[in-house]
Amino acid sequence: GLAEVAALLERKGIAEPLSASDEFVAACARADEPAARAILARVPNVIQTLSAVQLRQLPDLAATGADAAVKLMVELGWPIAVTGGDWQAAALNLAVFRGDAGLTRYLLEHGASWAEKHGYGDHTTGTLSWASRNHDPAAGDWVGCARALVDHGMPIPPTGERFSDEVAEFLDEQRQAG
């Protein structure tokens, strides 16, 4: 997705021809929808040819906040539950970890499951618990993430599970309303 770096390498004569799968991943990573769709039209099964390293670009990009790239990948049929990152998490867990309520809701609306496990053996409830307590509250919207998760089937965790005060208050309200 670093078009400037690729152009610099090309100008220096270091560029190599890319395979269709590499071109596709690069187009998706830079959120270049026209280029990605053109490759997909030319090679309809390109997603099925992606290597494990290429597939993990979805969660890796979700971890960095490249929401436009993640959304394009999902729209084009990228496997939404593929894991990556330092803790083998799917894009949904990484969006929740970052407190990205918009991407959390988007991924849930496109088939991600709150119950997807990450490399530490927990699911998004645990991610929400840890992130909401350990990240700067101004850095993310963990209440928005909790709302999206509950709206998409996550059961209200039992009383006593630890969350930030704001998330715990939201979950208590949901428990009382439910």
XYZ file of N, CA and C in Angstrom:
534
model
N 0.783 -1.207 0.000
C 0.000 0.000 0.000
C 0.825 1.272 0.000
N 2.132 1.163 -0.039
C 2.994 2.345 -0.017
C 3.388 2.708 -1.437
N 2.490 3.370 -2.142
C 2.684 3.681 -3.558
C 3.925 4.535 -3.789
N 4.216 5.471 -2.868
C 5.387 6.341 -3.036
C 6.675 5.531 -2.987
N 6.752 4.577 -2.079
C 7.943 3.743 -1.954
C 8.096 2.879 -3.202
N 7.006 2.305 -3.681
C 7.055 1.485 -4.893
C 7.523 2.306 -6.088
N 7.033 3.538 -6.195
C 7.442 4.414 -7.301
C 8.922 4.758 -7.200
N 9.409 5.015 -5.992
C 10.828 5.314 -5.794
C 11.686 4.130 -6.209
N 11.318 2.937 -5.782
C 12.070 1.740 -6.150
C 12.065 1.532 -7.659
N 10.917 1.779 -8.261
C 10.808 1.627 -9.714
C 11.728 2.617 -10.428
N 11.756 3.861 -9.949
C 12.638 4.868 -10.553
C 14.111 4.497 -10.408
N 14.449 3.786 -9.342
C 15.830 3.365 -9.100
C 16.156 2.054 -9.819
N 15.186 1.515 -10.556
C 15.428 0.284 -11.304
C 15.381 -0.974 -10.467
N 14.767 -0.879 -9.294
C 14.733 -2.021 -8.376
C 13.418 -2.794 -8.485
N 12.472 -2.270 -9.186
C 11.143 -2.885 -9.259
C 11.201 -4.236 -9.964
N 10.349 -5.121 -9.516
C 10.184 -6.426 -10.142
C 8.726 -6.559 -10.558
N 8.472 -7.354 -11.584
C 7.068 -7.561 -11.965
C 6.318 -8.272 -10.835
N 5.093 -7.831 -10.629
C 4.270 -8.418 -9.574
C 3.323 -9.458 -10.148
N 3.039 -10.470 -9.352
C 2.012 -11.439 -9.725
C 0.649 -10.768 -9.574
N -0.362 -11.388 -10.133
C -1.718 -10.843 -10.007
C -2.119 -10.764 -8.539
N -1.748 -11.747 -7.743
C -2.121 -11.712 -6.325
C -1.400 -10.578 -5.604
N -0.122 -10.349 -5.920
C 0.603 -9.239 -5.303
C 0.010 -7.900 -5.726
N -0.328 -7.768 -7.001
C -0.964 -6.539 -7.485
C -2.283 -6.304 -6.758
N -3.056 -7.377 -6.581
C -4.359 -7.280 -5.925
C -4.201 -6.838 -4.466
N -3.281 -7.469 -3.745
C -3.051 -7.115 -2.342
C -2.597 -5.661 -2.239
N -1.699 -5.253 -3.117
C -1.216 -3.870 -3.093
C -2.350 -2.886 -3.376
N -3.182 -3.196 -4.356
C -4.307 -2.313 -4.679
C -5.262 -2.214 -3.490
N -5.544 -3.344 -2.861
C -6.430 -3.324 -1.690
C -5.799 -2.547 -0.542
N -4.523 -2.755 -0.288
C -3.848 -2.102 0.830
C -3.833 -0.584 0.669
N -3.808 -0.112 -0.555
C -3.844 1.341 -0.754
C -5.274 1.830 -1.014
N -6.253 0.929 -0.819
C -7.686 1.236 -0.978
C -7.983 1.769 -2.374
N -7.323 1.191 -3.367
C -7.516 1.576 -4.771
C -8.576 0.645 -5.371
N -9.828 1.012 -5.148
C -10.935 0.149 -5.580
C -10.944 -0.120 -7.079
N -10.779 0.886 -7.929
C -10.797 0.596 -9.369
C -9.721 -0.424 -9.780
N -8.513 -0.271 -9.257
C -7.435 -1.210 -9.607
C -7.738 -2.602 -9.067
N -8.213 -2.685 -7.825
C -8.526 -3.990 -7.232
C -9.645 -4.684 -8.003
N -10.681 -3.939 -8.357
C -11.790 -4.536 -9.110
C -11.353 -4.953 -10.511
N -10.448 -4.207 -11.121
C -9.946 -4.574 -12.447
C -9.171 -5.892 -12.380
N -8.362 -6.055 -11.351
C -7.618 -7.311 -11.183
C -8.590 -8.452 -10.908
N -9.574 -8.214 -10.068
C -10.574 -9.237 -9.755
C -11.366 -9.628 -10.996
N -11.641 -8.676 -11.880
C -12.343 -8.987 -13.127
C -11.457 -9.817 -14.059
N -10.169 -9.511 -14.047
C -9.223 -10.234 -14.900
C -8.895 -11.616 -14.342
N -8.834 -11.735 -13.022
C -8.491 -12.993 -12.347
C -9.549 -13.232 -11.261
N -10.715 -13.766 -11.640
C -11.835 -13.880 -10.690
C -11.530 -14.679 -9.416
N -10.601 -15.594 -9.479
C -10.296 -16.421 -8.301
C -9.063 -15.920 -7.552
N -8.691 -14.664 -7.752
C -7.457 -14.156 -7.159
C -7.445 -14.292 -5.640
N -8.559 -14.113 -4.978
C -8.586 -14.222 -3.509
C -8.248 -15.644 -3.080
N -8.713 -16.626 -3.834
C -8.414 -18.018 -3.494
C -6.941 -18.366 -3.703
N -6.204 -17.543 -4.433
C -4.783 -17.814 -4.686
C -3.870 -17.134 -3.677
N -4.433 -16.323 -2.778
C -3.599 -15.574 -1.839
C -2.931 -16.488 -0.823
N -1.688 -16.199 -0.514
C -0.944 -16.952 0.496
C -1.402 -16.532 1.893
N -0.979 -17.289 2.887
C -1.311 -16.946 4.277
C -0.770 -15.560 4.638
N 0.430 -15.247 4.166
C 1.017 -13.936 4.441
C 0.175 -12.834 3.800
N -0.278 -13.061 2.580
C -1.114 -12.062 1.914
C -2.461 -11.930 2.605
N -3.064 -13.038 2.990
C -4.374 -12.998 3.637
C -4.348 -12.216 4.950
N -3.264 -12.328 5.670
C -3.216 -11.654 6.973
C -3.113 -10.140 6.855
N -3.075 -9.633 5.645
C -3.067 -8.184 5.473
C -4.374 -7.559 5.970
N -5.485 -8.294 5.915
C -6.749 -7.745 6.420
C -6.634 -7.397 7.905
N -6.293 -8.351 8.773
C -6.172 -7.963 10.184
C -5.009 -7.006 10.436
N -3.927 -7.159 9.701
C -2.797 -6.258 9.908
C -3.181 -4.817 9.585
N -3.938 -4.620 8.525
C -4.393 -3.278 8.175
C -5.441 -2.764 9.165
N -6.279 -3.672 9.680
C -7.247 -3.264 10.713
C -6.514 -2.778 11.961
N -5.400 -3.405 12.279
C -4.623 -3.011 13.459
C -4.028 -1.623 13.303
N -3.760 -1.204 12.078
C -3.141 0.096 11.854
C -4.159 1.210 11.624
N -5.436 0.862 11.537
C -6.462 1.873 11.313
C -6.705 2.198 9.856
N -6.292 1.326 8.970
C -6.505 1.533 7.530
C -7.917 1.063 7.170
N -8.918 1.749 7.710
C -10.314 1.327 7.570
C -10.773 1.237 6.120
N -10.368 2.170 5.277
C -10.801 2.139 3.873
C -10.296 0.878 3.183
N -9.057 0.495 3.455
C -8.502 -0.722 2.863
C -9.241 -1.953 3.387
N -9.483 -1.994 4.687
C -10.185 -3.139 5.290
C -11.583 -3.272 4.686
N -12.298 -2.169 4.572
C -13.656 -2.218 4.022
C -13.639 -2.686 2.566
N -12.681 -2.213 1.795
C -12.585 -2.658 0.403
C -12.324 -4.156 0.339
N -11.412 -4.647 1.144
C -11.099 -6.080 1.158
C -12.344 -6.902 1.486
N -13.076 -6.473 2.500
C -14.291 -7.186 2.907
C -15.315 -7.157 1.767
N -15.504 -6.007 1.156
C -16.470 -5.885 0.060
C -16.107 -6.767 -1.130
N -14.818 -6.992 -1.333
C -14.377 -7.802 -2.466
C -14.360 -9.296 -2.158
N -14.652 -9.668 -0.912
C -14.769 -11.078 -0.572
C -13.622 -11.679 0.209
N -12.759 -10.859 0.762
C -11.650 -11.341 1.584
C -12.215 -12.117 2.769
N -11.623 -13.231 3.158
C -12.126 -13.973 4.322
C -12.031 -13.115 5.589
N -13.162 -12.808 6.179
C -13.239 -11.836 7.266
C -12.664 -12.365 8.581
N -12.604 -13.668 8.754
C -12.145 -14.234 10.023
C -10.656 -14.571 10.025
N -9.944 -14.267 8.936
C -8.514 -14.570 8.891
C -7.809 -13.815 10.011
N -6.815 -14.455 10.633
C -6.131 -13.837 11.763
C -4.737 -13.363 11.378
N -4.240 -12.428 12.158
C -2.900 -11.891 11.940
C -2.491 -11.044 13.119
N -1.507 -10.221 12.895
C -1.015 -9.362 13.964
C -0.201 -10.151 14.973
N 0.256 -9.448 15.970
C 1.113 -10.056 16.986
C 0.398 -11.124 17.814
N -0.913 -11.033 17.910
C -1.645 -11.965 18.773
C -2.702 -12.758 18.028
N -2.451 -12.977 16.737
C -3.314 -13.833 15.915
C -4.792 -13.514 16.121
N -5.126 -12.271 15.847
C -6.500 -11.803 16.013
C -7.099 -11.461 14.658
N -8.411 -11.634 14.557
C -9.134 -11.229 13.351
C -9.338 -9.715 13.377
N -9.704 -9.169 12.251
C -9.903 -7.729 12.112
C -10.868 -7.191 13.171
N -11.922 -7.955 13.491
C -12.892 -7.490 14.485
C -12.232 -7.270 15.835
N -11.464 -8.240 16.301
C -10.788 -8.077 17.591
C -9.850 -6.882 17.570
N -9.177 -6.679 16.451
C -8.233 -5.567 16.351
C -8.956 -4.223 16.313
N -10.126 -4.181 15.690
C -10.925 -2.946 15.699
C -11.402 -2.641 17.112
N -11.860 -3.657 17.831
C -12.304 -3.466 19.218
C -11.117 -3.033 20.079
N -9.978 -3.647 19.881
C -8.779 -3.301 20.640
C -8.445 -1.824 20.484
N -8.606 -1.306 19.276
C -8.316 0.099 18.998
C -9.457 1.024 19.416
N -10.609 0.471 19.780
C -11.764 1.299 20.135
C -12.418 1.921 18.924
N -12.314 1.264 17.785
C -12.870 1.765 16.523
C -14.298 1.239 16.371
N -15.255 1.981 16.911
C -16.652 1.539 16.913
C -17.215 1.440 15.506
N -16.856 2.357 14.626
C -17.357 2.324 13.250
C -16.905 1.082 12.517
N -15.623 0.754 12.610
C -15.129 -0.448 11.939
C -15.667 -1.703 12.610
N -15.808 -1.670 13.933
C -16.391 -2.813 14.646
C -17.785 -3.114 14.105
N -18.618 -2.101 14.019
C -19.984 -2.285 13.514
C -19.958 -2.752 12.056
N -19.121 -2.137 11.239
C -19.029 -2.513 9.829
C -18.668 -4.004 9.688
N -17.667 -4.441 10.418
C -17.241 -5.846 10.315
C -18.346 -6.794 10.782
N -19.034 -6.433 11.856
C -20.143 -7.261 12.335
C -21.266 -7.316 11.301
N -21.553 -6.188 10.667
C -22.599 -6.145 9.637
C -22.224 -6.940 8.392
N -20.949 -7.258 8.252
C -20.481 -8.000 7.082
C -20.011 -9.411 7.431
N -20.498 -9.936 8.538
C -20.294 -11.350 8.826
C -19.283 -11.701 9.887
N -18.580 -10.746 10.458
C -17.655 -11.074 11.540
C -18.466 -11.510 12.764
N -17.871 -12.348 13.579
C -18.544 -12.863 14.768
C -17.845 -12.384 16.031
N -18.637 -11.920 16.988
C -18.088 -11.487 18.274
C -17.353 -12.640 18.956
N -17.692 -13.886 18.628
C -17.137 -15.059 19.300
C -15.820 -15.550 18.697
N -15.314 -14.864 17.659
C -14.039 -15.283 17.062
C -12.940 -15.196 18.111
N -12.197 -16.275 18.232
C -11.115 -16.332 19.218
C -9.845 -15.716 18.644
N -9.034 -15.161 19.525
C -7.722 -14.664 19.134
C -6.655 -15.550 19.775
N -5.401 -15.227 19.533
C -4.286 -16.065 19.960
C -4.157 -16.267 21.458
N -4.810 -15.451 22.251
C -4.778 -15.631 23.697
C -5.949 -16.475 24.186
N -6.737 -17.016 23.243
C -7.809 -17.933 23.590
C -9.106 -17.284 24.016
N -9.205 -15.982 23.911
C -10.429 -15.278 24.297
C -11.086 -14.721 23.038
N -12.221 -14.053 23.206
C -12.914 -13.444 22.071
C -13.076 -11.950 22.332
N -13.944 -11.306 21.592
C -14.026 -9.849 21.668
C -14.469 -9.329 23.039
N -15.163 -10.123 23.824
C -15.522 -9.668 25.172
C -14.260 -9.407 25.978
N -13.312 -10.326 25.904
C -12.041 -10.150 26.608
C -11.241 -8.992 26.041
N -11.265 -8.840 24.719
C -10.561 -7.727 24.084
C -11.153 -6.408 24.556
N -12.478 -6.317 24.570
C -13.165 -5.113 25.031
C -12.825 -4.827 26.496
N -12.818 -5.859 27.308
C -12.503 -5.698 28.724
C -11.103 -5.107 28.898
N -10.118 -5.731 28.290
C -8.738 -5.292 28.463
C -8.521 -3.893 27.878
N -8.950 -3.704 26.633
C -8.692 -2.437 25.949
C -9.408 -1.269 26.627
N -10.639 -1.483 27.068
C -11.388 -0.377 27.682
C -10.781 0.041 29.020
N -10.078 -0.863 29.669
C -9.451 -0.539 30.956
C -8.019 -0.042 30.827
N -7.354 -0.370 29.733
C -5.923 -0.105 29.639
C -5.513 0.933 28.606
N -6.437 1.381 27.795
C -6.133 2.426 26.816
C -6.698 3.755 27.292
N -6.118 4.807 26.801
C -6.601 6.155 27.099
C -8.050 6.257 26.632
N -8.986 6.606 27.521
C -10.397 6.687 27.131
C -10.648 7.615 25.948
N -9.814 8.622 25.789
C -9.991 9.561 24.678
C -9.491 8.991 23.354
N -8.782 7.863 23.409
C -8.181 7.286 22.199
C -9.128 6.390 21.419
N -10.266 6.043 21.990
C -11.187 5.152 21.295
C -12.582 5.212 21.878
N -13.497 4.542 21.203
C -14.902 4.524 21.620
C -15.286 3.087 21.989
N -14.909 2.696 23.200
C -15.186 1.325 23.627
C -16.651 1.121 23.974
N -17.348 2.156 24.389
C -18.797 2.025 24.590
C -19.455 1.773 23.238
N -19.032 2.488 22.207
C -19.558 2.249 20.857
C -19.268 0.843 20.377
N -18.083 0.340 20.701
C -17.751 -1.051 20.347
C -18.674 -2.011 21.092
N -18.875 -1.760 22.387
C -19.760 -2.617 23.185
C -21.171 -2.596 22.614
N -21.642 -1.427 22.246
C -22.991 -1.293 21.670
C -23.098 -2.116 20.379
N -22.103 -1.998 19.515
C -22.121 -2.747 18.256
C -22.097 -4.253 18.525
N -21.279 -4.683 19.465
C -21.175 -6.113 19.784
C -22.497 -6.643 20.340
N -23.110 -5.905 21.263
C -24.394 -6.319 21.840
C -25.473 -6.330 20.756
N -25.478 -5.313 19.903
C -26.455 -5.256 18.805
C -26.329 -6.442 17.863
N -25.146 -7.052 17.815
C -24.912 -8.173 16.905
C -24.745 -9.499 17.641
N -25.388 -9.607 18.805
C -25.531 -10.909 19.442
C -24.609 -11.246 20.582
N -23.675 -10.378 20.932
C -22.817 -10.704 22.075
C -23.657 -10.672 23.343
N -23.662 -11.758 24.106
C -24.413 -11.732 25.359
C -23.789 -10.734 26.341
N -24.631 -10.167 27.187
C -24.132 -9.255 28.214
C -23.287 -10.083 29.179
N -22.019 -9.711 29.373
C -21.161 -10.483 30.284
C -21.699 -10.442 31.701
N -21.400 -11.464 32.488
C -21.879 -11.490 33.869
C -21.335 -10.314 34.679
N -22.110 -9.908 35.669
C -21.653 -8.871 36.590
C -20.347 -9.349 37.206
N -19.433 -8.436 37.360
C -18.148 -8.797 37.956
C -17.028 -8.893 36.935
N -17.374 -9.076 35.649
C -16.326 -9.035 34.635
C -15.860 -7.594 34.543
N -14.578 -7.388 34.343
C -13.999 -6.047 34.440
C -13.976 -5.328 33.092
N -14.507 -4.106 33.114
C -14.504 -3.206 31.968
C -14.222 -1.801 32.491
N -13.971 -0.877 31.586
C -13.866 0.519 32.029
C -15.206 0.900 32.663
N -15.200 1.953 33.452
C -16.434 2.386 34.109
C -17.533 2.679 33.090
N -17.162 3.322 31.970
C -18.154 3.698 30.954
C -18.759 2.462 30.283
N -17.913 1.495 29.952
C -18.418 0.270 29.321
C -19.247 -0.526 30.320
N -18.785 -0.614 31.565
C -19.538 -1.340 32.600
C -20.910 -0.713 32.799
N -20.973 0.615 32.789
C -22.262 1.307 32.939
C -23.195 0.966 31.776
N -22.668 1.009 30.544
C -23.482 0.648 29.386
C -23.982 -0.795 29.511
N -23.112 -1.714 29.866
C -23.510 -3.122 29.966
C -24.531 -3.323 31.095
N -24.377 -2.604 32.209
C -25.373 -2.670 33.286
C -26.733 -2.197 32.816
N -26.743 -1.101 32.047
C -28.010 -0.590 31.488
C -28.650 -1.637 30.587
N -27.848 -2.300 29.781
C -28.366 -3.332 28.872
C -28.888 -4.538 29.668
N -28.177 -4.881 30.719
C -28.593 -6.002 31.565
C -29.950 -5.702 32.209
N -30.129 -4.474 32.693
C -31.370 -4.087 33.353
C -32.523 -3.979 32.345
N -32.217 -3.540 31.125
C -33.257 -3.393 30.091
C -33.667 -4.744 29.526
N -32.745 -5.709 29.578
C -32.975 -6.986 28.917
C -33.777 -7.933 29.678
